[in-house]
CSV table of C-alpha atoms in Angstrom, one decimal:
chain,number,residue,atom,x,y,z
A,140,UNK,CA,103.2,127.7,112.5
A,141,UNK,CA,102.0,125.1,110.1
A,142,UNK,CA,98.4,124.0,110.9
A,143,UNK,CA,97.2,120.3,111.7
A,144,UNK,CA,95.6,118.1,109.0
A,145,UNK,CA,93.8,115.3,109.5
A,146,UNK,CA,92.6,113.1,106.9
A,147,UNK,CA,90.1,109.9,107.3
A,148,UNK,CA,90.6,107.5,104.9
A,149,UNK,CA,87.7,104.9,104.8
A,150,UNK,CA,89.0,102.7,102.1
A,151,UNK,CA,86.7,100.3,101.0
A,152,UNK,CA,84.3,100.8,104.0
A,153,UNK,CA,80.9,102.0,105.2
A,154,UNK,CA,77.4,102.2,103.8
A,155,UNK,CA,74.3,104.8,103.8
A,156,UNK,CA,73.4,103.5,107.1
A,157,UNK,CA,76.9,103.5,108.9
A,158,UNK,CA,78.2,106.6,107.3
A,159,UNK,CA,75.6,108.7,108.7
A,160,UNK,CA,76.2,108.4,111.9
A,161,UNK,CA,79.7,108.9,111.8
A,162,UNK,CA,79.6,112.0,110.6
A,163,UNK,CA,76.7,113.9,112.0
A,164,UNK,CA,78.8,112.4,115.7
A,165,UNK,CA,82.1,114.1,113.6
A,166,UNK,CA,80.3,117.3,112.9
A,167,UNK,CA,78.7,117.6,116.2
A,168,UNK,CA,82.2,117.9,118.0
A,169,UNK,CA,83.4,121.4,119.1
A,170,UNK,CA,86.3,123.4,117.7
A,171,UNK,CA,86.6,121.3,114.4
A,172,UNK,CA,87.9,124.5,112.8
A,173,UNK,CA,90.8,124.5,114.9
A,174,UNK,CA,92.2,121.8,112.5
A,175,UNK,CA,92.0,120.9,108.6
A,176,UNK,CA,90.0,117.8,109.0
A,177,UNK,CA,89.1,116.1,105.3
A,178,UNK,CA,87.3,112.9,105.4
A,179,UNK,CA,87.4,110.2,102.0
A,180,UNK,CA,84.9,107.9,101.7
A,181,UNK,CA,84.4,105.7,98.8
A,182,UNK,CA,83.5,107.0,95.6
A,183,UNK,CA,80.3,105.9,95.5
A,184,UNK,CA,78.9,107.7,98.6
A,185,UNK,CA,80.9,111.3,97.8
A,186,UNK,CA,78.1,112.9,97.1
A,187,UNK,CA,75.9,111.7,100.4
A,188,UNK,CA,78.7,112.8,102.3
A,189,UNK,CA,79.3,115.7,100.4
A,190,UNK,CA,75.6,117.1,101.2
A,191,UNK,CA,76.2,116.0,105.0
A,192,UNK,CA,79.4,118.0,105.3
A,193,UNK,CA,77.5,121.6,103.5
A,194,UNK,CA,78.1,124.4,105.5
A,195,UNK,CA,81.0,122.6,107.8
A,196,UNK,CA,84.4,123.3,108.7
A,197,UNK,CA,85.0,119.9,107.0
A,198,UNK,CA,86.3,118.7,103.8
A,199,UNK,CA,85.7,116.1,101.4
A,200,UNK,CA,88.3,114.1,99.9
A,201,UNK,CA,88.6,111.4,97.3
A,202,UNK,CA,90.7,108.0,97.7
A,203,UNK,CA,91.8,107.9,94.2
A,204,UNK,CA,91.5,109.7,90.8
A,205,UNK,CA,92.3,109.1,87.1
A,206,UNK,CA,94.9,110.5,85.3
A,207,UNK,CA,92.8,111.4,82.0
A,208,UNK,CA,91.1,114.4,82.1
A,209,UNK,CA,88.4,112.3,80.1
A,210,UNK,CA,87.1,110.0,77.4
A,211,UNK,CA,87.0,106.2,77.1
A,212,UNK,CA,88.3,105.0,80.4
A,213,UNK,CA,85.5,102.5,82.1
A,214,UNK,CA,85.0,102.8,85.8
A,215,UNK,CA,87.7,105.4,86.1
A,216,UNK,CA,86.8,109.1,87.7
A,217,UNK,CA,88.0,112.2,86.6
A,218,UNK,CA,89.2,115.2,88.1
A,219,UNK,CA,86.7,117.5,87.1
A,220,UNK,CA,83.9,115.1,88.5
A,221,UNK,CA,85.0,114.9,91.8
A,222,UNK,CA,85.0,118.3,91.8
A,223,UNK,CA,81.7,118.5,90.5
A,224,UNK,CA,80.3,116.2,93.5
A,225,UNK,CA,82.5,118.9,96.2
A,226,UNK,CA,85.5,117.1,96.5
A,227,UNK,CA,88.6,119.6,97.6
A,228,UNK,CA,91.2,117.1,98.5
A,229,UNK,CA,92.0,113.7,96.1
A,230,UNK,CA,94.5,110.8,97.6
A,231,UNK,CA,96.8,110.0,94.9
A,232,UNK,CA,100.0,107.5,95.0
A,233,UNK,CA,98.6,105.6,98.4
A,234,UNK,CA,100.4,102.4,99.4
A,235,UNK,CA,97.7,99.9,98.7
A,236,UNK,CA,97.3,101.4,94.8
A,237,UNK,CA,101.4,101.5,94.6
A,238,UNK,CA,101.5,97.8,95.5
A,239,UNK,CA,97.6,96.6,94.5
A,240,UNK,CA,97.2,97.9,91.6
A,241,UNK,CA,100.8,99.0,90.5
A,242,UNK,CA,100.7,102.3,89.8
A,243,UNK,CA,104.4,103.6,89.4
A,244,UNK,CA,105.9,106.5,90.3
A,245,UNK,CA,105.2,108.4,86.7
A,246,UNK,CA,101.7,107.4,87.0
A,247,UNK,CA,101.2,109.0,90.3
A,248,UNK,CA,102.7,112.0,89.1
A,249,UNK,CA,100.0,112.5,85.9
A,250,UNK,CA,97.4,111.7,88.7
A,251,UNK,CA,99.3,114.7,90.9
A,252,UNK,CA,98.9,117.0,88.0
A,253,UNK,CA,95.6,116.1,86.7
A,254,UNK,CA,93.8,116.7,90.6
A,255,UNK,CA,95.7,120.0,90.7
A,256,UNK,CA,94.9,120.4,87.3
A,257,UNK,CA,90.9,121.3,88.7
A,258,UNK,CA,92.3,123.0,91.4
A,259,UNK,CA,92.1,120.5,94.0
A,260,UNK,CA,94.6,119.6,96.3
A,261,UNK,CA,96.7,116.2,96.1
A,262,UNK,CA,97.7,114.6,99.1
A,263,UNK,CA,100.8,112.5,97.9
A,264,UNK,CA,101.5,109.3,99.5
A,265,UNK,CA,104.9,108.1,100.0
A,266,UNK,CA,106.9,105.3,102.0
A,267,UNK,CA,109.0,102.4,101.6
A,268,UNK,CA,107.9,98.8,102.3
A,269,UNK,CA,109.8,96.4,104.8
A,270,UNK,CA,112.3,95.2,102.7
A,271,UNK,CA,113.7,98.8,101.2
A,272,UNK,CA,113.5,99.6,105.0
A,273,UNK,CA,115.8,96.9,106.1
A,274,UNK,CA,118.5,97.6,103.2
A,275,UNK,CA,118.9,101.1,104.2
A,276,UNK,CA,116.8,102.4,101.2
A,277,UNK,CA,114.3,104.4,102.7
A,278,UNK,CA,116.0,107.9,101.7
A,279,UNK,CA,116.1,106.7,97.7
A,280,UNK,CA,112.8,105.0,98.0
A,281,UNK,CA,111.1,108.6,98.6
A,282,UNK,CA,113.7,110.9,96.8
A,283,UNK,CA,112.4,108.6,93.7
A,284,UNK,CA,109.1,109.3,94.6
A,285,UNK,CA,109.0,113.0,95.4
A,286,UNK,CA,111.1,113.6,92.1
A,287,UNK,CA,108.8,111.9,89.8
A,288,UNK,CA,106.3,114.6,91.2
A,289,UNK,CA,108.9,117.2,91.1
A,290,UNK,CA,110.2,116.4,87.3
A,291,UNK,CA,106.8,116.5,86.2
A,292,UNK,CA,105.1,119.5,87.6
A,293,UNK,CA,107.7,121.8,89.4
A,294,UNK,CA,108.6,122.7,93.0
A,295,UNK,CA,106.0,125.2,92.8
A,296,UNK,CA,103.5,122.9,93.1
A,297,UNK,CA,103.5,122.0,96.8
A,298,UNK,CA,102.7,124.7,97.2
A,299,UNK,CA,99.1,123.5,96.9
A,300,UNK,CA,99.7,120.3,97.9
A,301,UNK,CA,99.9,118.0,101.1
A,302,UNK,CA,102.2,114.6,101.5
A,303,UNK,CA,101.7,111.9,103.6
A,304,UNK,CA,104.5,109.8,104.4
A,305,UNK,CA,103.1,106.1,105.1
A,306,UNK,CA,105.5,103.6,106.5
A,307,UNK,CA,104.2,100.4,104.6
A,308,UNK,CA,106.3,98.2,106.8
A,309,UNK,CA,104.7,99.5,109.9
A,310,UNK,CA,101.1,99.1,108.5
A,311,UNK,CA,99.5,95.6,109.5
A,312,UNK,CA,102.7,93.7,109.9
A,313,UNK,CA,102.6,94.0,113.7
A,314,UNK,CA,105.7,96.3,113.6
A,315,UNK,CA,105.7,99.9,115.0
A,316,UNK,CA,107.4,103.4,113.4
A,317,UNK,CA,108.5,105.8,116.4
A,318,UNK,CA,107.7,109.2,116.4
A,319,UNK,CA,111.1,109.4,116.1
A,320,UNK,CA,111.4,107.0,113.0
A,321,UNK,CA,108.7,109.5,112.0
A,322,UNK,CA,110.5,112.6,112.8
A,323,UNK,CA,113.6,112.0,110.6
A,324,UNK,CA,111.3,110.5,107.4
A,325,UNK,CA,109.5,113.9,107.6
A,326,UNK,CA,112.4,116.0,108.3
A,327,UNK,CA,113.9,114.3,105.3
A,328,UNK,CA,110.8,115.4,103.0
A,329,UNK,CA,111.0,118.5,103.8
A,330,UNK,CA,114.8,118.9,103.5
A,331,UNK,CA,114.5,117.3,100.2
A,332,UNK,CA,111.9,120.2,98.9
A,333,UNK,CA,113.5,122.7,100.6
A,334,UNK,CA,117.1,122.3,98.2
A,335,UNK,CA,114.7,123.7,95.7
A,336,UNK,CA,112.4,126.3,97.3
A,337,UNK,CA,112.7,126.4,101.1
A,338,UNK,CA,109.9,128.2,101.7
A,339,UNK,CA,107.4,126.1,99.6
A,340,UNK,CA,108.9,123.2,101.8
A,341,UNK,CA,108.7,125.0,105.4
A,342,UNK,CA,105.2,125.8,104.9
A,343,UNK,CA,104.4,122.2,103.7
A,344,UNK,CA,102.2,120.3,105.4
A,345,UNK,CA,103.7,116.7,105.8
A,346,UNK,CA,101.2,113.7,107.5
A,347,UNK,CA,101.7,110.8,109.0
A,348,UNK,CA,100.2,107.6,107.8
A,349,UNK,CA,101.3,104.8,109.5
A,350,UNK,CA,98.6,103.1,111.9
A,351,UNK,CA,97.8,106.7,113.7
A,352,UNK,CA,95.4,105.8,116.7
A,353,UNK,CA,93.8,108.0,120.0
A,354,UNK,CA,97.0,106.4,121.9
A,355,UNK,CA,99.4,107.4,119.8
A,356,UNK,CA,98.3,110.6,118.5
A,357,UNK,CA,99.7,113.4,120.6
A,358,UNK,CA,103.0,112.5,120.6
A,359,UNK,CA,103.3,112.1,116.6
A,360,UNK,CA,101.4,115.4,115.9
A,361,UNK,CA,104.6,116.5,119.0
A,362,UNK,CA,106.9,115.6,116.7
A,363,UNK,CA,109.1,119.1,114.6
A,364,UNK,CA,107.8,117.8,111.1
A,365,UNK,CA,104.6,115.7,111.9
A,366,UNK,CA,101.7,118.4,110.4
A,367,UNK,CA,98.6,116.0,111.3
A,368,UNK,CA,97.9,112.0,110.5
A,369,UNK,CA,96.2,109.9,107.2
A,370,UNK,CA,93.8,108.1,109.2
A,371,UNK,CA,93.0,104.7,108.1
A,372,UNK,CA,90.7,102.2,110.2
A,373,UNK,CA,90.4,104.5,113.4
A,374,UNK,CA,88.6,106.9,111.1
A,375,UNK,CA,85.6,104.6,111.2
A,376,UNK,CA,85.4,104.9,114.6
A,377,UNK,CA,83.9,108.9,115.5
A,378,UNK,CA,84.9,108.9,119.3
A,379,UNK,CA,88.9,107.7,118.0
A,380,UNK,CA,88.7,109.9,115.3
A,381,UNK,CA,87.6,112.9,116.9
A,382,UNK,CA,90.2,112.0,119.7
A,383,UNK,CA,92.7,112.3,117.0
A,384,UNK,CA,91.3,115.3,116.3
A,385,UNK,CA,91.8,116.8,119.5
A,386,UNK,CA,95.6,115.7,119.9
A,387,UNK,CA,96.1,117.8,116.5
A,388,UNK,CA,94.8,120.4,118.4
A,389,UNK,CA,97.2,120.3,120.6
């Protein structure tokens, strides 16, 4: 049985002062080894958080990467130094970069490659927005998406990978994605993967990403093909989060 993930994505959120807190109340929780658990801050306090999570069951995980391995790039990261700083997990391909900042589905795949690269493990965002939803394109949207990987680097490589299948339609819009709107989207992912390697595919851990909360939880992580939750704005909050946690847990 494929084990839970959960991964707290704090965007462009916290300071010194705010992020202590929220993880010495994280750490203090019982049975956090019972799940993956991976939390991303902002770049600029990975290493704080890094020294705060030494020792722990949990992981650190960055919110974005370059796809050079170095040289003139100005403000960009690398790879390599987010390793250096104890990074195991990097988010690559995440909706708000995708629409934001327009990275394409080539560019996400360089970024794939170049975390796993240093031997860190991608989590690959995918999803459709409202629009590709409505005409029935949801299916093409994240074939597209998966392939670019897939043409790039292999099959083989989710097998050191995670995906994360965010709903953009359903994020902030006021709209909601069952768990069974869930269900087939992931089903679908792993179907897809599994026409080239089906066991690479059934031992793939897939994540939900759309607007997972406390109240919600338990019957997403219920769901055949729903490995564990990309946690945006709840992971702020320890008491949500860790009740998050616990529904992984099962």
């Amino acid at each position: 049985m494929r084990r839970k993930l959960v991964a707290g994505n704090w965007k462009m959120h916290g300071s010194r002062a705010e992020n202590a807190p929220l993880v010495e109340t994280i750490l203090g929780a019982p049975k956090l080894e019972s799940v993956d658990c991976v939390l991303c801050p902002p770049q600029v306090y990975l290493a704080d958080v890094a020294r705060m999570l030494r020792g722990s069951s949990v992981k650190l995980g960055a919110q974005n990467v370059c796809a050079e391995s170095h040289g003139a790039y100005t403000g960009e990261v690398s790879a390599a130094m987010l390793k250096d700083v104890g990074c195991s997990f990097v988010i690559v391909g995440h909706s708000e970069r995708r629409l934001l900042y327009g990275e394409d589905d080539e560019l996400v795949a360089r970024k794939f490659a170049a975390v796993q690269s240093r031997a860190l493990v991608p989590i690959l965002c995918v999803g459709e927005q409202l629009a590709q939803r409505e005409a029935d394109l949801t299916y093409e949207v994240i074939g597209r998406q998966l392939e670019a990987v897939v043409a790039l680097t292999g099959v083989a490589s989710f097998a050191h990978a995670v995906i994360a299948y965010e709903p953009v339609w359903a994020i902030g819009t006021g709209r909601t994605a069952s768990p069974q709107q869930a269900q087939e989207v992931h089903a679908f992912i792993r179907q897809r993967l599994g026409g080239r390697d089906a066991k690479i595919a059934a031992a793939l851990q897939i994540l939900y990403g759309g607007s997972v909360k406390a109240g919600n939880a338990r019957e997403l992580f219920a769901q055949n093909d729903v490995d564990g939750g990309l946690i945006g704005g709840a992971s702020l909050k320890a008491e949500e989060f860790l009740s998050i946690v616990a529904a992984a847990r099962g």
